[in-house]
Coordinates of C-alpha atoms in Angstrom, one line a residue:
M1 CA 74.3 73.1 81.8
T2 CA 78.2 71.6 80.9
S3 CA 81.2 72.4 80.7
A4 CA 84.3 70.9 79.2
D5 CA 87.5 69.1 80.2
T6 CA 90.5 68.8 77.9
V7 CA 92.0 65.1 77.1
G8 CA 94.6 65.6 73.9
A9 CA 92.2 67.0 71.2
S10 CA 89.3 65.4 72.8
V11 CA 86.4 67.0 75.1
Q12 CA 84.6 65.4 77.4
I13 CA 81.3 66.9 78.8
V14 CA 80.2 67.1 82.1
P15 CA 77.3 68.6 84.3
V16 CA 77.8 71.9 85.7
P17 CA 75.5 72.6 88.8
E18 CA 72.9 75.5 88.4
R19 CA 74.8 77.9 91.3
V20 CA 78.9 77.0 91.2
R21 CA 81.0 77.1 94.5
A22 CA 81.9 80.4 95.5
F23 CA 83.3 82.0 98.0
E24 CA 81.1 83.1 101.3
F25 CA 81.6 85.3 104.8
D26 CA 82.3 83.2 106.9
P27 CA 79.8 84.4 110.4
A28 CA 81.8 82.1 112.7
M29 CA 84.9 84.7 113.3
P30 CA 84.8 88.7 113.1
S31 CA 85.1 90.3 110.1
G32 CA 88.8 91.8 110.4
A33 CA 90.2 88.3 111.0
L34 CA 88.5 86.5 107.9
P35 CA 91.2 85.3 105.5
I36 CA 91.9 87.4 102.8
F37 CA 89.0 89.7 103.3
G38 CA 90.7 90.9 106.4
E39 CA 93.7 91.6 104.4
Y40 CA 91.9 93.4 101.7
L41 CA 90.5 95.3 104.1
D42 CA 93.9 96.1 105.2
R43 CA 94.8 96.6 102.3
I44 CA 92.7 99.2 100.8
G45 CA 91.9 101.4 104.4
R46 CA 95.8 102.6 104.8
S47 CA 96.0 102.8 100.9
I48 CA 93.3 105.1 101.2
T49 CA 94.1 106.8 104.8
N50 CA 97.4 107.0 103.5
Q51 CA 96.4 109.1 100.3
R52 CA 94.1 111.2 102.1
L53 CA 96.8 113.5 102.6
A54 CA 98.8 113.0 99.6
G55 CA 96.3 115.4 97.2
W56 CA 95.8 118.3 99.4
P57 CA 99.4 120.0 99.0
F58 CA 98.6 119.7 95.4
V59 CA 95.5 121.7 95.6
L60 CA 96.8 124.4 98.1
L61 CA 99.9 124.6 95.6
G62 CA 97.1 124.8 92.8
V63 CA 95.4 127.5 95.0
S64 CA 98.6 129.3 95.4
Q65 CA 99.2 129.7 91.9
F66 CA 96.8 132.6 91.1
F67 CA 99.1 134.6 92.8
T68 CA 101.6 134.1 90.9
G69 CA 101.5 135.3 87.5
T70 CA 101.6 131.6 85.9
G71 CA 98.4 132.0 84.1
V72 CA 94.9 130.4 84.8
A73 CA 95.5 126.7 83.7
I74 CA 97.9 125.6 86.4
P75 CA 96.5 126.5 89.1
V76 CA 93.0 125.0 86.8
F77 CA 95.0 121.9 86.3
L78 CA 96.0 121.6 90.2
I79 CA 93.5 121.8 91.3
A80 CA 91.4 119.4 89.8
L81 CA 93.5 116.6 89.2
F82 CA 93.9 116.2 92.4
G83 CA 90.8 117.8 94.0
F84 CA 89.1 114.8 91.6
F85 CA 91.3 111.9 93.1
E86 CA 91.2 113.4 96.4
L87 CA 87.0 113.1 96.2
S88 CA 86.9 109.7 94.2
R89 CA 89.0 109.1 97.6
L90 CA 87.3 109.8 100.0
H91 CA 83.8 108.5 98.1
R92 CA 85.7 105.0 98.1
G93 CA 86.3 104.9 101.5
R94 CA 82.7 106.1 102.3
V95 CA 81.3 103.6 100.3
W96 CA 83.6 100.3 100.5
V97 CA 85.7 100.5 103.2
P98 CA 84.0 99.7 107.0
E99 CA 84.9 101.3 110.1
K100 CA 87.7 100.0 112.4
R101 CA 85.2 99.3 114.6
L102 CA 82.8 96.6 112.8
K103 CA 86.3 94.7 111.9
R104 CA 85.4 93.4 115.8
E105 CA 81.6 92.1 114.2
R106 CA 80.9 89.3 112.6
F107 CA 79.0 88.8 109.6
R108 CA 74.9 87.9 109.6
R109 CA 73.4 86.2 105.8
V110 CA 70.3 86.8 105.3
D111 CA 68.0 84.5 103.3
V112 CA 65.8 86.5 101.2
A113 CA 62.2 85.3 100.9
A114 CA 60.7 85.0 97.3
D115 CA 58.2 88.3 98.2
G116 CA 61.2 89.8 100.2
L117 CA 63.4 91.4 96.9
V118 CA 61.7 94.5 95.6
A119 CA 63.5 97.1 93.0
A120 CA 62.9 100.5 91.9
G121 CA 64.8 101.4 89.0
R122 CA 68.6 100.9 90.7
I123 CA 67.6 101.1 94.3
V124 CA 66.9 97.3 95.3
G125 CA 65.0 96.8 98.3
V126 CA 65.5 93.8 100.4
R127 CA 62.9 92.3 103.4
L128 CA 65.2 91.5 106.3
P129 CA 63.7 88.6 108.6
D130 CA 62.5 91.5 111.6
G131 CA 60.4 93.1 108.9
R132 CA 62.5 96.3 108.2
W133 CA 63.8 96.7 104.4
L134 CA 67.9 96.7 103.4
R135 CA 67.9 99.7 100.9
I136 CA 71.0 99.7 98.4
R137 CA 71.9 100.8 95.1
L138 CA 73.1 98.1 92.8
G139 CA 74.1 97.4 89.0
E140 CA 72.3 95.6 86.9
A141 CA 75.0 92.4 87.2
F142 CA 74.1 92.4 90.8
R143 CA 70.8 92.5 90.2
L144 CA 70.4 89.4 88.5
L145 CA 73.1 87.5 91.2
L146 CA 70.4 88.5 94.4
A147 CA 67.7 87.3 92.0
G148 CA 69.3 83.8 91.1
D149 CA 71.4 83.3 94.2
R150 CA 69.2 85.2 97.2
R151 CA 71.7 85.5 100.2
V152 CA 73.0 88.8 101.2
W153 CA 75.4 88.8 104.3
L154 CA 74.9 91.8 106.3
L155 CA 78.1 94.1 109.0
G156 CA 77.0 95.9 111.6
S157 CA 73.6 96.9 113.2
G158 CA 72.3 99.8 110.8
P159 CA 71.0 102.1 109.9
K160 CA 73.9 101.8 108.3
V161 CA 75.8 99.1 107.2
F162 CA 78.0 96.9 105.4
V163 CA 76.4 94.3 102.8
G164 CA 78.8 91.3 101.1
F165 CA 77.5 89.5 98.3
P166 CA 77.8 85.6 97.4
G167 CA 81.4 85.6 95.6
V168 CA 82.3 89.1 95.7
V169 CA 84.9 90.2 98.3
R170 CA 83.9 94.3 97.9
V171 CA 81.3 95.2 100.4
R172 CA 79.2 98.1 100.2
R173 CA 77.2 100.9 102.0
A174 CA 73.2 100.3 102.5
R175 CA 70.6 101.7 105.0
I176 CA 67.4 99.7 106.3
H177 CA 64.8 101.3 106.8
D178 CA 61.2 100.7 107.2
A179 CA 59.2 100.1 104.2
P180 CA 61.0 99.1 100.6
P181 CA 62.0 101.9 98.4
A182 CA 58.9 103.5 96.7
G183 CA 57.3 102.1 93.6
A184 CA 59.6 99.0 94.0
V185 CA 58.0 95.8 91.4
T186 CA 59.2 92.1 92.5
L187 CA 62.5 91.0 91.3
Q188 CA 62.1 87.9 89.3
P189 CA 64.7 84.3 89.8
T190 CA 67.3 85.1 86.9
A191 CA 67.6 82.8 83.9
W192 CA 70.2 80.4 84.5
S193 CA 73.2 79.7 81.8
A194 CA 76.2 77.6 81.5
S195 CA 78.0 79.1 78.8
P196 CA 79.8 81.7 79.5
S197 CA 78.9 83.4 76.2
L198 CA 75.3 83.4 77.3
D199 CA 75.5 84.2 81.2
P200 CA 73.9 87.1 82.0
V201 CA 75.6 87.6 85.5
L202 CA 79.2 87.9 83.5
T203 CA 77.7 89.4 80.6
A204 CA 76.1 92.9 82.7
H205 CA 79.4 93.2 84.4
R206 CA 81.5 93.0 81.2
R207 CA 79.3 95.7 80.2
S208 CA 79.8 98.2 83.6
M209 CA 83.4 96.9 83.1
A210 CA 83.0 98.6 79.3
R211 CA 81.1 101.5 81.4
E212 CA 83.9 102.2 83.6
L213 CA 86.8 101.9 81.1
W214 CA 85.0 104.5 79.1
T215 CA 84.7 106.8 81.9
G216 CA 88.3 107.0 82.6
A217 CA 88.6 107.5 79.2
G218 CA 86.6 110.5 79.5
F219 CA 88.5 111.6 82.6
L220 CA 91.9 111.2 80.9
L221 CA 90.5 113.1 77.5
V222 CA 90.1 116.3 80.0
V223 CA 93.2 115.6 81.4
A224 CA 95.0 116.2 78.0
G225 CA 92.8 118.8 77.2
L226 CA 94.0 120.7 80.3
S227 CA 97.6 119.9 79.6
A228 CA 97.0 121.5 76.2
W229 CA 95.2 124.7 77.7
V230 CA 98.7 124.6 80.6
R231 CA 100.8 124.7 77.6
L232 CA 99.4 127.2 75.7
D233 CA 98.5 129.6 78.7
F234 CA 102.0 129.4 80.5
P235 CA 103.4 133.0 79.7
A236 CA 105.7 133.2 77.1
G237 CA 109.3 134.2 77.5
D238 CA 109.5 133.0 81.3
R239 CA 112.3 130.8 81.6
L240 CA 110.6 127.9 82.6
T241 CA 108.4 128.2 79.1
G242 CA 110.1 125.0 78.0
F243 CA 110.2 122.5 80.5
V244 CA 106.6 123.5 81.2
V245 CA 105.5 123.1 77.1
V246 CA 108.5 119.5 77.0
V247 CA 106.4 118.2 80.6
F248 CA 102.8 119.1 79.7
T249 CA 102.6 118.4 76.3
G250 CA 104.1 114.4 77.1
F251 CA 100.6 114.8 79.8
A252 CA 98.7 115.4 76.8
V253 CA 100.2 113.1 74.3
V254 CA 100.1 110.4 77.1
A255 CA 96.6 110.4 78.6
L256 CA 95.1 110.8 74.6
L257 CA 96.8 107.2 74.5
A258 CA 95.8 106.1 77.5
A259 CA 92.0 107.0 77.1
A260 CA 92.3 105.9 73.2
A261 CA 93.9 102.1 75.1
A262 CA 90.5 102.2 77.4
V263 CA 88.4 102.8 74.8
T264 CA 89.2 99.8 72.7
R265 CA 89.6 97.6 76.1
S266 CA 86.0 99.2 76.6
L267 CA 84.8 98.0 73.1
G268 CA 86.1 94.2 73.6
Y269 CA 84.2 94.2 76.8
R270 CA 80.9 95.1 75.4
R271 CA 80.7 91.6 74.0
P272 CA 80.0 88.9 75.7
L273 CA 82.8 86.1 76.4
A274 CA 83.0 84.2 73.2
A275 CA 83.4 81.0 74.5
D276 CA 80.8 78.8 74.8
H277 CA 81.3 76.5 77.8
W278 CA 83.2 76.1 80.8
T279 CA 86.2 74.0 82.4
E280 CA 86.3 73.2 85.3
L281 CA 90.3 72.7 86.7
R282 CA 91.5 71.4 90.7
A283 CA 93.4 73.7 91.7
V284 CA 95.5 74.3 94.7
P285 CA 97.1 77.3 95.9
D286 CA 101.3 77.4 96.4
G287 CA 100.2 79.6 99.6
P288 CA 98.3 82.5 100.7
V289 CA 96.4 85.4 98.5
R290 CA 98.9 88.2 98.9
M291 CA 97.3 91.7 98.4
G292 CA 99.2 94.8 96.9
R293 CA 98.2 98.6 97.7
Q294 CA 95.1 99.0 96.0
G295 CA 93.2 96.0 96.9
S296 CA 95.2 94.4 93.9
A297 CA 95.7 90.4 94.1
R298 CA 98.2 87.6 93.5
L299 CA 97.5 84.0 93.5
S300 CA 99.6 81.0 92.0
G301 CA 100.0 77.4 92.4
L302 CA 98.8 73.7 90.5
A303 CA 95.8 73.0 88.2
M304 CA 95.3 69.3 87.1
L305 CA 93.9 69.3 83.5
A306 CA 91.1 66.2 82.7
D307 CA 94.3 64.3 81.5
G308 CA 95.6 64.4 84.8
S309 CA 98.7 66.2 83.7
I310 CA 99.6 68.6 86.7
V311 CA 100.1 72.7 84.6
G312 CA 101.2 75.5 87.0
F313 CA 99.1 78.8 87.3
R314 CA 99.5 82.3 88.2
M315 CA 97.6 85.4 88.7
H316 CA 98.8 88.8 88.7
Q317 CA 96.7 92.6 89.7
A318 CA 93.9 90.4 89.5
D319 CA 90.1 91.2 91.1
P320 CA 91.1 89.6 94.7
S321 CA 87.9 88.2 94.4
M322 CA 88.8 85.7 91.5
A323 CA 91.7 84.5 93.1
A324 CA 89.4 84.2 96.8
N325 CA 87.3 81.9 94.9
I326 CA 90.2 79.8 93.6
A327 CA 91.4 79.8 96.9
A328 CA 88.3 78.7 99.0
T329 CA 86.9 76.3 96.2
G330 CA 90.1 74.9 95.0
R331 CA 88.9 75.7 91.3
L332 CA 90.0 77.4 88.4
W333 CA 87.0 77.5 85.5
I334 CA 88.7 78.5 81.9
A335 CA 85.9 79.6 79.9
G336 CA 86.2 77.5 76.6
V337 CA 89.1 75.2 76.3
P338 CA 92.2 75.7 78.6
R339 CA 95.9 75.7 76.3
P340 CA 98.7 75.8 78.3
G341 CA 101.4 78.4 78.2
H342 CA 99.0 81.0 77.1
P343 CA 96.0 83.5 79.2
A344 CA 93.3 82.5 79.8
K345 CA 90.0 84.1 80.2
T346 CA 88.6 83.1 83.9
G347 CA 85.2 83.4 86.0
V348 CA 82.7 82.0 88.0
P349 CA 79.8 80.8 86.3
G350 CA 76.3 82.7 87.6
Y351 CA 79.3 85.6 89.4
P352 CA 80.4 89.0 88.6
V353 CA 83.6 87.4 88.7
L354 CA 86.0 87.8 86.2
G355 CA 89.7 87.7 85.1
T356 CA 92.9 86.3 82.8
V357 CA 95.4 83.3 83.9
W358 CA 98.0 82.4 82.4
L359 CA 98.7 78.3 82.7
G360 CA 102.1 76.6 82.4

C-alpha cells in the first residue's frame, strides 16, 4: 500500500490508505442541484432529447428509398445506421438519465451489511434496511467496487430507482424486489492492492473498456460492409452514380480505419496499467468542471509536486467521474512518476475511474 512522490530523481514512498477519498453523492440537497452531477444530467439529458429527433427523418428517408429504384442497399444502410443510433440513445436515456421529477429528490445512502450483498452472475442483490432487495445488473468492475466499498446511493422511491456508486458520477437504473436474485451467492470483500498494475477494480474496468472498443469496432465493420454494398448496388448509369461511389467508398475507408484504431486501443486496455505505484499530487482547479454536449468533462488547474514546485494540469474530453474526483478531493493520482510536459495516466485507486492528464 504505497504511493510515490518525485523529488528530482529521488522517490519518496508514503502510505496510501486502503480506501482513498473519492467523489460521493450529497444527500443534503436535491440531486439536480448537486455540483457536477446536476450539470452532467442536464448536458446528457438535453443531448439525448435533441438527438432523439435527429435520426428519425433519415430512417423514414430509408423507408422511402425502397420505392425510388435506387436499389436495396441504400435504404438498408439508412435504416440500419440511424435506427441503431436512435435505439442506443433511447436505451442510454432510460438506463442513465433520471426523470425530471427525480432532480427534485435527494439521494439516500445505503450501507451494505456483511451478508447483504449477493450476486447471481451479473445480477447483484443488495439488501435494503427495510428487508427488500435491490437488483441491478453490473459488470465485473462495479461488482468488485461494491464488494470492497459497501455503499450505494438510491434516487427514487421504487420499485424502479437509480443507483449511484462511490467515486462514479454516472447512475444506473435498478429495481427493488422482495427477494434476492435466484441462485445468488454472497459476495466476499475485494482484495486490495495499491499498485495500479495489480488493482483488481481498475484492471476489470480496463477490460470493460476494451470490450466496448471491440463492440465499436464491430459496428464500424458493419458500416464499412454496408457502405461497400451501397457502392456496388447503386444502379449503373444513374447521374448520381459517380457521387455515390465516391461518398460510400469514403465511408467504407474511414470506417475501416476507425475500426483498426479501436482494435489497437482495445489491445492496450486488455493489459493492466504498467505502473507499480501511485503518485499523489495536491490539485487546485482554476474553475468549475465544464461539461461537453455528450457528457465529457474539461478541467484545468494547478498541481503541487513533492519538491514544492507548481505545474499546471489540464484534462480534455475526460470521464466526468475523473474530473469530479479531482474537484471533490483536491487530489490528482498519477500512475507512476509524473513528468511535466508529458501526458500521464491518472485514476482513483480502487475505483473504476481512469483518464489522461497533461502536466505542465
